[in-house]
Amino acid sequence: PFFFFVHITALSPITTWRLVSSVLLSLVFFFFFFFKQKTAYEIYQCDWSSDVCSSDLADGTLRCLDRATGLPLWAHQTESALRAPVLVDEERRRIYVGTTDRRILEVNLDNGDRGWRWKVGADIEAPGLLLPDRVFFASFDAVLYGLQRGGNLAWRSALPSRPLSGPLLLDDSIVIACHENEILGFELTEGRSLGSLRTAAEIRTAPLIAGRQIFVGLRNRSVVAYTVPSLAEQIKRRQG
């Protein structure tokens, strides 16, 4: 710091002012953009008002910061590292998170108090899925959980192997990819299996859904797309 200021005094007043102004302006922009980072949820919802919620992967702490000042609002400590992104419900002021200490948690967005919790058989590291009346998570014991927003189990379904991605919504069904090359579908309300498909090579990316198509990247450096019929079409085929 001393070296920096000694050399500033040797500059002309105009040059010194420009240098100091540039440094201060850079700091202002740094802190503004650091604390104004938008989560994917907020960008999707066009929400520019909520606080920043982040998780510390090392110690398993879920933290909430004030977006305007960057000051901590609250912290919620879990028992192990957090790997899955949090699910934020701005309207109900709730957060849902899957943990590596084998739990699904509901946390109050306003004060960080824990609501309900659900014990699962293994770690959760993939993103969950938040719907108006339910929340879905897949754990590493190869089970897909559908929980009601009040914390009661709506349904759960066994998976053939460890989940490669989190659950995704495709129209009126839940889609999930499993190691190494299988994509499965489940009925949304009751969890009945809608069937599965196998890819020609190992799946290396989480599925991307656009309309009624599922896109995945494979180990053989190819990208494949599958068109999935609607639930009504599938039921009609079964009855036929």
JSON list of C-alpha atoms in Angstrom, two decimals:
[
{"chain": "A", "resi": 1, "resn": "PRO", "atom": "CA", "xyz": [0.00, 0.00, 0.00]},
{"chain": "A", "resi": 2, "resn": "PHE", "atom": "CA", "xyz": [2.84, 2.41, 0.86]},
{"chain": "A", "resi": 3, "resn": "PHE", "atom": "CA", "xyz": [4.54, 1.83, -2.51]},
{"chain": "A", "resi": 4, "resn": "PHE", "atom": "CA", "xyz": [1.25, 2.48, -4.30]},
{"chain": "A", "resi": 5, "resn": "PHE", "atom": "CA", "xyz": [0.64, 5.85, -2.64]},
{"chain": "A", "resi": 6, "resn": "VAL", "atom": "CA", "xyz": [4.23, 7.04, -2.93]},
{"chain": "A", "resi": 7, "resn": "HIS", "atom": "CA", "xyz": [4.01, 6.73, -6.70]},
{"chain": "A", "resi": 8, "resn": "ILE", "atom": "CA", "xyz": [0.61, 8.41, -6.86]},
{"chain": "A", "resi": 9, "resn": "THR", "atom": "CA", "xyz": [2.02, 11.54, -5.21]},
{"chain": "A", "resi": 10, "resn": "ALA", "atom": "CA", "xyz": [4.60, 11.78, -7.98]},
{"chain": "A", "resi": 11, "resn": "LEU", "atom": "CA", "xyz": [1.89, 12.03, -10.66]},
{"chain": "A", "resi": 12, "resn": "SER", "atom": "CA", "xyz": [0.16, 15.18, -11.82]},
{"chain": "A", "resi": 13, "resn": "PRO", "atom": "CA", "xyz": [-3.13, 16.04, -10.04]},
{"chain": "A", "resi": 14, "resn": "ILE", "atom": "CA", "xyz": [-5.22, 15.26, -13.12]},
{"chain": "A", "resi": 15, "resn": "THR", "atom": "CA", "xyz": [-3.53, 11.89, -13.70]},
{"chain": "A", "resi": 16, "resn": "THR", "atom": "CA", "xyz": [-3.80, 11.03, -10.01]},
{"chain": "A", "resi": 17, "resn": "TRP", "atom": "CA", "xyz": [-7.52, 11.85, -9.99]},
{"chain": "A", "resi": 18, "resn": "ARG", "atom": "CA", "xyz": [-8.14, 9.72, -13.07]},
{"chain": "A", "resi": 19, "resn": "LEU", "atom": "CA", "xyz": [-6.24, 6.79, -11.58]},
{"chain": "A", "resi": 20, "resn": "VAL", "atom": "CA", "xyz": [-8.01, 6.96, -8.23]},
{"chain": "A", "resi": 21, "resn": "SER", "atom": "CA", "xyz": [-11.41, 7.36, -9.94]},
{"chain": "A", "resi": 22, "resn": "SER", "atom": "CA", "xyz": [-10.75, 4.32, -12.13]},
{"chain": "A", "resi": 23, "resn": "VAL", "atom": "CA", "xyz": [-9.83, 2.19, -9.11]},
{"chain": "A", "resi": 24, "resn": "LEU", "atom": "CA", "xyz": [-12.89, 3.31, -7.13]},
{"chain": "A", "resi": 25, "resn": "LEU", "atom": "CA", "xyz": [-15.20, 2.79, -10.09]},
{"chain": "A", "resi": 26, "resn": "SER", "atom": "CA", "xyz": [-13.79, -0.71, -10.65]},
{"chain": "A", "resi": 27, "resn": "LEU", "atom": "CA", "xyz": [-14.44, -1.59, -7.00]},
{"chain": "A", "resi": 28, "resn": "VAL", "atom": "CA", "xyz": [-18.01, -0.27, -7.22]},
{"chain": "A", "resi": 29, "resn": "PHE", "atom": "CA", "xyz": [-18.72, -2.39, -10.31]},
{"chain": "A", "resi": 30, "resn": "PHE", "atom": "CA", "xyz": [-17.06, -5.43, -8.74]},
{"chain": "A", "resi": 31, "resn": "PHE", "atom": "CA", "xyz": [-19.18, -5.33, -5.61]},
{"chain": "A", "resi": 32, "resn": "PHE", "atom": "CA", "xyz": [-22.34, -4.48, -7.55]},
{"chain": "A", "resi": 33, "resn": "PHE", "atom": "CA", "xyz": [-22.06, -7.43, -9.90]},
{"chain": "A", "resi": 34, "resn": "PHE", "atom": "CA", "xyz": [-20.82, -9.74, -7.16]},
{"chain": "A", "resi": 35, "resn": "PHE", "atom": "CA", "xyz": [-23.89, -9.14, -5.03]},
{"chain": "A", "resi": 36, "resn": "LYS", "atom": "CA", "xyz": [-26.29, -8.79, -7.99]},
{"chain": "A", "resi": 37, "resn": "GLN", "atom": "CA", "xyz": [-25.57, -12.14, -9.54]},
{"chain": "A", "resi": 38, "resn": "LYS", "atom": "CA", "xyz": [-28.77, -13.78, -10.72]},
{"chain": "A", "resi": 39, "resn": "THR", "atom": "CA", "xyz": [-29.59, -17.38, -10.07]},
{"chain": "A", "resi": 40, "resn": "ALA", "atom": "CA", "xyz": [-31.03, -19.50, -12.86]},
{"chain": "A", "resi": 41, "resn": "TYR", "atom": "CA", "xyz": [-34.34, -19.52, -11.01]},
{"chain": "A", "resi": 42, "resn": "GLU", "atom": "CA", "xyz": [-34.50, -15.71, -10.88]},
{"chain": "A", "resi": 43, "resn": "ILE", "atom": "CA", "xyz": [-33.53, -15.29, -14.53]},
{"chain": "A", "resi": 44, "resn": "TYR", "atom": "CA", "xyz": [-36.20, -17.79, -15.58]},
{"chain": "A", "resi": 45, "resn": "GLN", "atom": "CA", "xyz": [-38.83, -16.14, -13.40]},
{"chain": "A", "resi": 46, "resn": "CYS", "atom": "CA", "xyz": [-37.70, -12.57, -14.26]},
{"chain": "A", "resi": 47, "resn": "ASP", "atom": "CA", "xyz": [-37.40, -11.97, -10.51]},
{"chain": "A", "resi": 48, "resn": "TRP", "atom": "CA", "xyz": [-35.02, -9.15, -9.57]},
{"chain": "A", "resi": 49, "resn": "SER", "atom": "CA", "xyz": [-35.95, -8.66, -5.93]},
{"chain": "A", "resi": 50, "resn": "SER", "atom": "CA", "xyz": [-35.00, -11.71, -3.90]},
{"chain": "A", "resi": 51, "resn": "ASP", "atom": "CA", "xyz": [-31.99, -12.25, -1.69]},
{"chain": "A", "resi": 52, "resn": "VAL", "atom": "CA", "xyz": [-29.01, -14.35, -2.69]},
{"chain": "A", "resi": 53, "resn": "CYS", "atom": "CA", "xyz": [-29.02, -17.92, -1.42]},
{"chain": "A", "resi": 54, "resn": "SER", "atom": "CA", "xyz": [-25.90, -19.98, -1.83]},
{"chain": "A", "resi": 55, "resn": "SER", "atom": "CA", "xyz": [-24.40, -23.13, -0.41]},
{"chain": "A", "resi": 56, "resn": "ASP", "atom": "CA", "xyz": [-20.88, -23.74, 0.85]},
{"chain": "A", "resi": 57, "resn": "LEU", "atom": "CA", "xyz": [-19.73, -27.04, -0.66]},
{"chain": "A", "resi": 58, "resn": "ALA", "atom": "CA", "xyz": [-16.99, -27.51, 1.90]},
{"chain": "A", "resi": 59, "resn": "ASP", "atom": "CA", "xyz": [-18.84, -27.31, 5.20]},
{"chain": "A", "resi": 60, "resn": "GLY", "atom": "CA", "xyz": [-22.46, -27.85, 4.12]},
{"chain": "A", "resi": 61, "resn": "THR", "atom": "CA", "xyz": [-23.68, -24.39, 5.11]},
{"chain": "A", "resi": 62, "resn": "LEU", "atom": "CA", "xyz": [-26.65, -22.84, 3.34]},
{"chain": "A", "resi": 63, "resn": "ARG", "atom": "CA", "xyz": [-26.35, -19.05, 3.46]},
{"chain": "A", "resi": 64, "resn": "CYS", "atom": "CA", "xyz": [-28.67, -16.21, 2.52]},
{"chain": "A", "resi": 65, "resn": "LEU", "atom": "CA", "xyz": [-27.28, -12.73, 1.76]},
{"chain": "A", "resi": 66, "resn": "ASP", "atom": "CA", "xyz": [-29.07, -9.45, 1.32]},
{"chain": "A", "resi": 67, "resn": "ARG", "atom": "CA", "xyz": [-28.85, -8.62, -2.37]},
{"chain": "A", "resi": 68, "resn": "ALA", "atom": "CA", "xyz": [-28.56, -4.87, -1.88]},
{"chain": "A", "resi": 69, "resn": "THR", "atom": "CA", "xyz": [-25.81, -4.87, 0.77]},
{"chain": "A", "resi": 70, "resn": "GLY", "atom": "CA", "xyz": [-24.28, -8.34, 0.66]},
{"chain": "A", "resi": 71, "resn": "LEU", "atom": "CA", "xyz": [-24.74, -8.66, 4.40]},
{"chain": "A", "resi": 72, "resn": "PRO", "atom": "CA", "xyz": [-25.57, -12.16, 5.74]},
{"chain": "A", "resi": 73, "resn": "LEU", "atom": "CA", "xyz": [-29.22, -12.64, 6.67]},
{"chain": "A", "resi": 74, "resn": "TRP", "atom": "CA", "xyz": [-28.99, -16.17, 8.00]},
{"chain": "A", "resi": 75, "resn": "ALA", "atom": "CA", "xyz": [-27.08, -19.45, 7.75]},
{"chain": "A", "resi": 76, "resn": "HIS", "atom": "CA", "xyz": [-28.36, -22.99, 8.02]},
{"chain": "A", "resi": 77, "resn": "GLN", "atom": "CA", "xyz": [-25.86, -25.70, 8.86]},
{"chain": "A", "resi": 78, "resn": "THR", "atom": "CA", "xyz": [-26.23, -29.24, 7.52]},
{"chain": "A", "resi": 79, "resn": "GLU", "atom": "CA", "xyz": [-24.14, -32.23, 8.51]},
{"chain": "A", "resi": 80, "resn": "SER", "atom": "CA", "xyz": [-22.26, -32.72, 5.25]},
{"chain": "A", "resi": 81, "resn": "ALA", "atom": "CA", "xyz": [-21.23, -31.00, 2.02]},
{"chain": "A", "resi": 82, "resn": "LEU", "atom": "CA", "xyz": [-23.99, -29.71, -0.25]},
{"chain": "A", "resi": 83, "resn": "ARG", "atom": "CA", "xyz": [-23.75, -30.76, -3.91]},
{"chain": "A", "resi": 84, "resn": "ALA", "atom": "CA", "xyz": [-27.27, -30.19, -5.27]},
{"chain": "A", "resi": 85, "resn": "PRO", "atom": "CA", "xyz": [-28.50, -26.69, -6.18]},
{"chain": "A", "resi": 86, "resn": "VAL", "atom": "CA", "xyz": [-31.23, -25.33, -3.94]},
{"chain": "A", "resi": 87, "resn": "LEU", "atom": "CA", "xyz": [-34.83, -25.00, -5.13]},
{"chain": "A", "resi": 88, "resn": "VAL", "atom": "CA", "xyz": [-36.35, -21.60, -4.26]},
{"chain": "A", "resi": 89, "resn": "ASP", "atom": "CA", "xyz": [-40.07, -20.92, -3.94]},
{"chain": "A", "resi": 90, "resn": "GLU", "atom": "CA", "xyz": [-40.37, -17.13, -3.73]},
{"chain": "A", "resi": 91, "resn": "GLU", "atom": "CA", "xyz": [-44.15, -17.16, -3.38]},
{"chain": "A", "resi": 92, "resn": "ARG", "atom": "CA", "xyz": [-44.27, -19.51, -0.40]},
{"chain": "A", "resi": 93, "resn": "ARG", "atom": "CA", "xyz": [-40.91, -18.31, 0.94]},
{"chain": "A", "resi": 94, "resn": "ARG", "atom": "CA", "xyz": [-39.44, -21.78, 1.13]},
{"chain": "A", "resi": 95, "resn": "ILE", "atom": "CA", "xyz": [-36.20, -23.46, 0.04]},
{"chain": "A", "resi": 96, "resn": "TYR", "atom": "CA", "xyz": [-35.83, -27.17, -0.73]},
{"chain": "A", "resi": 97, "resn": "VAL", "atom": "CA", "xyz": [-32.44, -28.86, -0.84]},
{"chain": "A", "resi": 98, "resn": "GLY", "atom": "CA", "xyz": [-31.10, -32.40, -1.10]},
{"chain": "A", "resi": 99, "resn": "THR", "atom": "CA", "xyz": [-28.03, -33.13, 1.00]},
{"chain": "A", "resi": 100, "resn": "THR", "atom": "CA", "xyz": [-25.13, -35.56, 1.13]},
{"chain": "A", "resi": 101, "resn": "ASP", "atom": "CA", "xyz": [-26.15, -36.53, 4.65]},
{"chain": "A", "resi": 102, "resn": "ARG", "atom": "CA", "xyz": [-29.11, -38.38, 3.11]},
{"chain": "A", "resi": 103, "resn": "ARG", "atom": "CA", "xyz": [-31.90, -35.90, 3.69]},
{"chain": "A", "resi": 104, "resn": "ILE", "atom": "CA", "xyz": [-34.32, -33.66, 1.83]},
{"chain": "A", "resi": 105, "resn": "LEU", "atom": "CA", "xyz": [-34.87, -30.42, 3.72]},
{"chain": "A", "resi": 106, "resn": "GLU", "atom": "CA", "xyz": [-37.38, -27.60, 3.69]},
{"chain": "A", "resi": 107, "resn": "VAL", "atom": "CA", "xyz": [-35.92, -24.30, 4.92]},
{"chain": "A", "resi": 108, "resn": "ASN", "atom": "CA", "xyz": [-37.71, -21.01, 5.58]},
{"chain": "A", "resi": 109, "resn": "LEU", "atom": "CA", "xyz": [-36.42, -18.39, 3.12]},
{"chain": "A", "resi": 110, "resn": "ASP", "atom": "CA", "xyz": [-37.03, -15.51, 5.55]},
{"chain": "A", "resi": 111, "resn": "ASN", "atom": "CA", "xyz": [-35.11, -16.74, 8.59]},
{"chain": "A", "resi": 112, "resn": "GLY", "atom": "CA", "xyz": [-33.34, -20.01, 7.72]},
{"chain": "A", "resi": 113, "resn": "ASP", "atom": "CA", "xyz": [-35.37, -22.13, 10.13]},
{"chain": "A", "resi": 114, "resn": "ARG", "atom": "CA", "xyz": [-35.76, -25.74, 9.10]},
{"chain": "A", "resi": 115, "resn": "GLY", "atom": "CA", "xyz": [-39.22, -26.99, 8.28]},
{"chain": "A", "resi": 116, "resn": "TRP", "atom": "CA", "xyz": [-39.78, -30.65, 7.52]},
{"chain": "A", "resi": 117, "resn": "ARG", "atom": "CA", "xyz": [-37.09, -33.15, 6.60]},
{"chain": "A", "resi": 118, "resn": "TRP", "atom": "CA", "xyz": [-37.22, -36.49, 4.85]},
{"chain": "A", "resi": 119, "resn": "LYS", "atom": "CA", "xyz": [-34.61, -39.21, 5.32]},
{"chain": "A", "resi": 120, "resn": "VAL", "atom": "CA", "xyz": [-33.42, -41.01, 2.18]},
{"chain": "A", "resi": 121, "resn": "GLY", "atom": "CA", "xyz": [-31.10, -43.97, 1.66]},
{"chain": "A", "resi": 122, "resn": "ALA", "atom": "CA", "xyz": [-28.08, -42.22, 0.12]},
{"chain": "A", "resi": 123, "resn": "ASP", "atom": "CA", "xyz": [-26.61, -38.89, -0.94]},
{"chain": "A", "resi": 124, "resn": "ILE", "atom": "CA", "xyz": [-28.40, -36.43, -3.20]},
{"chain": "A", "resi": 125, "resn": "GLU", "atom": "CA", "xyz": [-26.15, -34.56, -5.61]},
{"chain": "A", "resi": 126, "resn": "ALA", "atom": "CA", "xyz": [-28.36, -33.96, -8.66]},
{"chain": "A", "resi": 127, "resn": "PRO", "atom": "CA", "xyz": [-30.74, -30.98, -8.95]},
{"chain": "A", "resi": 128, "resn": "GLY", "atom": "CA", "xyz": [-34.30, -31.46, -7.76]},
{"chain": "A", "resi": 129, "resn": "LEU", "atom": "CA", "xyz": [-37.52, -30.43, -9.46]},
{"chain": "A", "resi": 130, "resn": "LEU", "atom": "CA", "xyz": [-39.95, -27.93, -7.95]},
{"chain": "A", "resi": 131, "resn": "LEU", "atom": "CA", "xyz": [-43.61, -28.00, -9.01]},
{"chain": "A", "resi": 132, "resn": "PRO", "atom": "CA", "xyz": [-46.59, -26.09, -7.59]},
{"chain": "A", "resi": 133, "resn": "ASP", "atom": "CA", "xyz": [-47.72, -28.93, -5.32]},
{"chain": "A", "resi": 134, "resn": "ARG", "atom": "CA", "xyz": [-44.71, -31.28, -5.19]},
{"chain": "A", "resi": 135, "resn": "VAL", "atom": "CA", "xyz": [-40.94, -31.49, -5.06]},
{"chain": "A", "resi": 136, "resn": "PHE", "atom": "CA", "xyz": [-38.86, -34.29, -6.60]},
{"chain": "A", "resi": 137, "resn": "PHE", "atom": "CA", "xyz": [-35.36, -35.57, -5.82]},
{"chain": "A", "resi": 138, "resn": "ALA", "atom": "CA", "xyz": [-33.35, -38.62, -6.88]},
{"chain": "A", "resi": 139, "resn": "SER", "atom": "CA", "xyz": [-30.86, -40.16, -4.45]},
{"chain": "A", "resi": 140, "resn": "PHE", "atom": "CA", "xyz": [-27.80, -42.31, -5.06]},
{"chain": "A", "resi": 141, "resn": "ASP", "atom": "CA", "xyz": [-29.53, -45.41, -3.70]},
{"chain": "A", "resi": 142, "resn": "ALA", "atom": "CA", "xyz": [-31.38, -45.41, -7.05]},
{"chain": "A", "resi": 143, "resn": "VAL", "atom": "CA", "xyz": [-34.71, -44.09, -5.81]},
{"chain": "A", "resi": 144, "resn": "LEU", "atom": "CA", "xyz": [-36.82, -41.23, -7.18]},
{"chain": "A", "resi": 145, "resn": "TYR", "atom": "CA", "xyz": [-38.83, -39.43, -4.48]},
{"chain": "A", "resi": 146, "resn": "GLY", "atom": "CA", "xyz": [-41.94, -37.32, -5.02]},
{"chain": "A", "resi": 147, "resn": "LEU", "atom": "CA", "xyz": [-42.88, -35.35, -1.91]},
{"chain": "A", "resi": 148, "resn": "GLN", "atom": "CA", "xyz": [-45.88, -33.19, -1.24]},
{"chain": "A", "resi": 149, "resn": "ARG", "atom": "CA", "xyz": [-45.09, -29.61, -0.32]},
{"chain": "A", "resi": 150, "resn": "GLY", "atom": "CA", "xyz": [-46.13, -30.33, 3.25]},
{"chain": "A", "resi": 151, "resn": "GLY", "atom": "CA", "xyz": [-43.42, -32.99, 3.58]},
{"chain": "A", "resi": 152, "resn": "ASN", "atom": "CA", "xyz": [-45.51, -36.15, 3.11]},
{"chain": "A", "resi": 153, "resn": "LEU", "atom": "CA", "xyz": [-44.44, -38.78, 0.62]},
{"chain": "A", "resi": 154, "resn": "ALA", "atom": "CA", "xyz": [-46.56, -38.75, -2.54]},
{"chain": "A", "resi": 155, "resn": "TRP", "atom": "CA", "xyz": [-44.73, -41.65, -4.17]},
{"chain": "A", "resi": 156, "resn": "ARG", "atom": "CA", "xyz": [-41.32, -43.14, -4.74]},
{"chain": "A", "resi": 157, "resn": "SER", "atom": "CA", "xyz": [-40.05, -45.36, -7.51]},
{"chain": "A", "resi": 158, "resn": "ALA", "atom": "CA", "xyz": [-36.99, -47.56, -7.79]},
{"chain": "A", "resi": 159, "resn": "LEU", "atom": "CA", "xyz": [-34.51, -46.73, -10.53]},
{"chain": "A", "resi": 160, "resn": "PRO", "atom": "CA", "xyz": [-32.45, -49.36, -12.37]},
{"chain": "A", "resi": 161, "resn": "SER", "atom": "CA", "xyz": [-29.19, -47.65, -11.36]},
{"chain": "A", "resi": 162, "resn": "ARG", "atom": "CA", "xyz": [-27.70, -44.51, -9.88]},
{"chain": "A", "resi": 163, "resn": "PRO", "atom": "CA", "xyz": [-29.25, -41.31, -11.29]},
{"chain": "A", "resi": 164, "resn": "LEU", "atom": "CA", "xyz": [-27.15, -39.42, -13.79]},
{"chain": "A", "resi": 165, "resn": "SER", "atom": "CA", "xyz": [-29.37, -36.34, -13.74]},
{"chain": "A", "resi": 166, "resn": "GLY", "atom": "CA", "xyz": [-32.07, -34.80, -11.65]},
{"chain": "A", "resi": 167, "resn": "PRO", "atom": "CA", "xyz": [-35.76, -35.35, -12.46]},
{"chain": "A", "resi": 168, "resn": "LEU", "atom": "CA", "xyz": [-37.15, -33.27, -15.33]},
{"chain": "A", "resi": 169, "resn": "LEU", "atom": "CA", "xyz": [-40.69, -32.34, -16.29]},
{"chain": "A", "resi": 170, "resn": "LEU", "atom": "CA", "xyz": [-41.90, -33.43, -19.71]},
{"chain": "A", "resi": 171, "resn": "ASP", "atom": "CA", "xyz": [-45.52, -32.38, -20.18]},
{"chain": "A", "resi": 172, "resn": "ASP", "atom": "CA", "xyz": [-47.41, -34.64, -17.77]},
{"chain": "A", "resi": 173, "resn": "SER", "atom": "CA", "xyz": [-44.55, -36.97, -16.81]},
{"chain": "A", "resi": 174, "resn": "ILE", "atom": "CA", "xyz": [-41.21, -37.07, -14.99]},
{"chain": "A", "resi": 175, "resn": "VAL", "atom": "CA", "xyz": [-38.08, -37.99, -16.95]},
{"chain": "A", "resi": 176, "resn": "ILE", "atom": "CA", "xyz": [-34.74, -39.00, -15.47]},
{"chain": "A", "resi": 177, "resn": "ALA", "atom": "CA", "xyz": [-31.48, -40.40, -16.85]},
{"chain": "A", "resi": 178, "resn": "CYS", "atom": "CA", "xyz": [-29.61, -43.21, -15.08]},
{"chain": "A", "resi": 179, "resn": "HIS", "atom": "CA", "xyz": [-26.12, -44.65, -15.45]},
{"chain": "A", "resi": 180, "resn": "GLU", "atom": "CA", "xyz": [-25.02, -45.67, -17.88]},
{"chain": "A", "resi": 181, "resn": "ASN", "atom": "CA", "xyz": [-27.40, -45.47, -20.82]},
{"chain": "A", "resi": 182, "resn": "GLU", "atom": "CA", "xyz": [-31.03, -45.47, -19.72]},
{"chain": "A", "resi": 183, "resn": "ILE", "atom": "CA", "xyz": [-33.73, -42.77, -19.71]},
{"chain": "A", "resi": 184, "resn": "LEU", "atom": "CA", "xyz": [-36.92, -43.48, -17.79]},
{"chain": "A", "resi": 185, "resn": "GLY", "atom": "CA", "xyz": [-40.36, -41.90, -17.60]},
{"chain": "A", "resi": 186, "resn": "PHE", "atom": "CA", "xyz": [-42.82, -41.84, -14.70]},
{"chain": "A", "resi": 187, "resn": "GLU", "atom": "CA", "xyz": [-46.40, -40.70, -14.40]},
{"chain": "A", "resi": 188, "resn": "LEU", "atom": "CA", "xyz": [-46.48, -37.40, -12.56]},
{"chain": "A", "resi": 189, "resn": "THR", "atom": "CA", "xyz": [-49.19, -37.88, -9.95]},
{"chain": "A", "resi": 190, "resn": "GLU", "atom": "CA", "xyz": [-48.77, -41.53, -8.91]},
{"chain": "A", "resi": 191, "resn": "GLY", "atom": "CA", "xyz": [-45.29, -42.48, -10.10]},
{"chain": "A", "resi": 192, "resn": "ARG", "atom": "CA", "xyz": [-46.26, -45.33, -12.39]},
{"chain": "A", "resi": 193, "resn": "SER", "atom": "CA", "xyz": [-43.56, -46.34, -14.84]},
{"chain": "A", "resi": 194, "resn": "LEU", "atom": "CA", "xyz": [-44.12, -45.14, -18.40]},
{"chain": "A", "resi": 195, "resn": "GLY", "atom": "CA", "xyz": [-41.27, -47.18, -19.80]},
{"chain": "A", "resi": 196, "resn": "SER", "atom": "CA", "xyz": [-37.65, -46.54, -20.65]},
{"chain": "A", "resi": 197, "resn": "LEU", "atom": "CA", "xyz": [-35.24, -46.30, -23.54]},
{"chain": "A", "resi": 198, "resn": "ARG", "atom": "CA", "xyz": [-31.57, -47.19, -23.91]},
{"chain": "A", "resi": 199, "resn": "THR", "atom": "CA", "xyz": [-29.04, -45.13, -25.77]},
{"chain": "A", "resi": 200, "resn": "ALA", "atom": "CA", "xyz": [-26.43, -46.58, -28.11]},
{"chain": "A", "resi": 201, "resn": "ALA", "atom": "CA", "xyz": [-23.58, -45.36, -25.90]},
{"chain": "A", "resi": 202, "resn": "GLU", "atom": "CA", "xyz": [-23.01, -44.13, -22.37]},
{"chain": "A", "resi": 203, "resn": "ILE", "atom": "CA", "xyz": [-24.89, -40.92, -21.50]},
{"chain": "A", "resi": 204, "resn": "ARG", "atom": "CA", "xyz": [-22.49, -38.11, -20.65]},
{"chain": "A", "resi": 205, "resn": "THR", "atom": "CA", "xyz": [-24.84, -35.14, -20.23]},
{"chain": "A", "resi": 206, "resn": "ALA", "atom": "CA", "xyz": [-28.02, -34.47, -18.35]},
{"chain": "A", "resi": 207, "resn": "PRO", "atom": "CA", "xyz": [-31.02, -34.63, -20.71]},
{"chain": "A", "resi": 208, "resn": "LEU", "atom": "CA", "xyz": [-32.25, -31.43, -22.31]},
{"chain": "A", "resi": 209, "resn": "ILE", "atom": "CA", "xyz": [-35.98, -31.22, -22.98]},
{"chain": "A", "resi": 210, "resn": "ALA", "atom": "CA", "xyz": [-37.50, -29.08, -25.72]},
{"chain": "A", "resi": 211, "resn": "GLY", "atom": "CA", "xyz": [-41.17, -29.62, -26.43]},
{"chain": "A", "resi": 212, "resn": "ARG", "atom": "CA", "xyz": [-41.70, -33.37, -26.58]},
{"chain": "A", "resi": 213, "resn": "GLN", "atom": "CA", "xyz": [-38.11, -34.12, -27.50]},
{"chain": "A", "resi": 214, "resn": "ILE", "atom": "CA", "xyz": [-35.28, -35.30, -25.24]},
{"chain": "A", "resi": 215, "resn": "PHE", "atom": "CA", "xyz": [-31.69, -34.47, -26.24]},
{"chain": "A", "resi": 216, "resn": "VAL", "atom": "CA", "xyz": [-28.65, -36.17, -24.70]},
{"chain": "A", "resi": 217, "resn": "GLY", "atom": "CA", "xyz": [-24.92, -36.16, -25.41]},
{"chain": "A", "resi": 218, "resn": "LEU", "atom": "CA", "xyz": [-23.24, -39.56, -25.55]},
{"chain": "A", "resi": 219, "resn": "ARG", "atom": "CA", "xyz": [-19.75, -40.86, -24.93]},
{"chain": "A", "resi": 220, "resn": "ASN", "atom": "CA", "xyz": [-19.23, -41.55, -28.64]},
{"chain": "A", "resi": 221, "resn": "ARG", "atom": "CA", "xyz": [-19.38, -37.75, -29.22]},
{"chain": "A", "resi": 222, "resn": "SER", "atom": "CA", "xyz": [-22.84, -37.83, -30.71]},
{"chain": "A", "resi": 223, "resn": "VAL", "atom": "CA", "xyz": [-26.00, -35.99, -29.71]},
{"chain": "A", "resi": 224, "resn": "VAL", "atom": "CA", "xyz": [-29.27, -37.87, -30.08]},
{"chain": "A", "resi": 225, "resn": "ALA", "atom": "CA", "xyz": [-32.88, -36.73, -29.85]},
{"chain": "A", "resi": 226, "resn": "TYR", "atom": "CA", "xyz": [-35.91, -38.83, -28.91]},
{"chain": "A", "resi": 227, "resn": "THR", "atom": "CA", "xyz": [-39.52, -37.82, -29.50]},
{"chain": "A", "resi": 228, "resn": "VAL", "atom": "CA", "xyz": [-41.73, -38.94, -26.63]},
{"chain": "A", "resi": 229, "resn": "PRO", "atom": "CA", "xyz": [-45.49, -39.47, -27.04]},
{"chain": "A", "resi": 230, "resn": "SER", "atom": "CA", "xyz": [-47.83, -37.82, -24.57]},
{"chain": "A", "resi": 231, "resn": "LEU", "atom": "CA", "xyz": [-49.23, -39.75, -21.63]},
{"chain": "A", "resi": 232, "resn": "ALA", "atom": "CA", "xyz": [-52.64, -39.89, -23.33]},
{"chain": "A", "resi": 233, "resn": "GLU", "atom": "CA", "xyz": [-51.05, -41.38, -26.44]},
{"chain": "A", "resi": 234, "resn": "GLN", "atom": "CA", "xyz": [-49.19, -43.97, -24.36]},
{"chain": "A", "resi": 235, "resn": "ILE", "atom": "CA", "xyz": [-52.37, -45.01, -22.53]},
{"chain": "A", "resi": 236, "resn": "LYS", "atom": "CA", "xyz": [-54.22, -45.26, -25.84]},
{"chain": "A", "resi": 237, "resn": "ARG", "atom": "CA", "xyz": [-51.51, -47.53, -27.24]},
{"chain": "A", "resi": 238, "resn": "ARG", "atom": "CA", "xyz": [-51.64, -49.79, -24.19]},
{"chain": "A", "resi": 239, "resn": "GLN", "atom": "CA", "xyz": [-55.41, -50.10, -24.41]},
{"chain": "A", "resi": 240, "resn": "GLY", "atom": "CA", "xyz": [-55.17, -50.81, -28.12]}
]
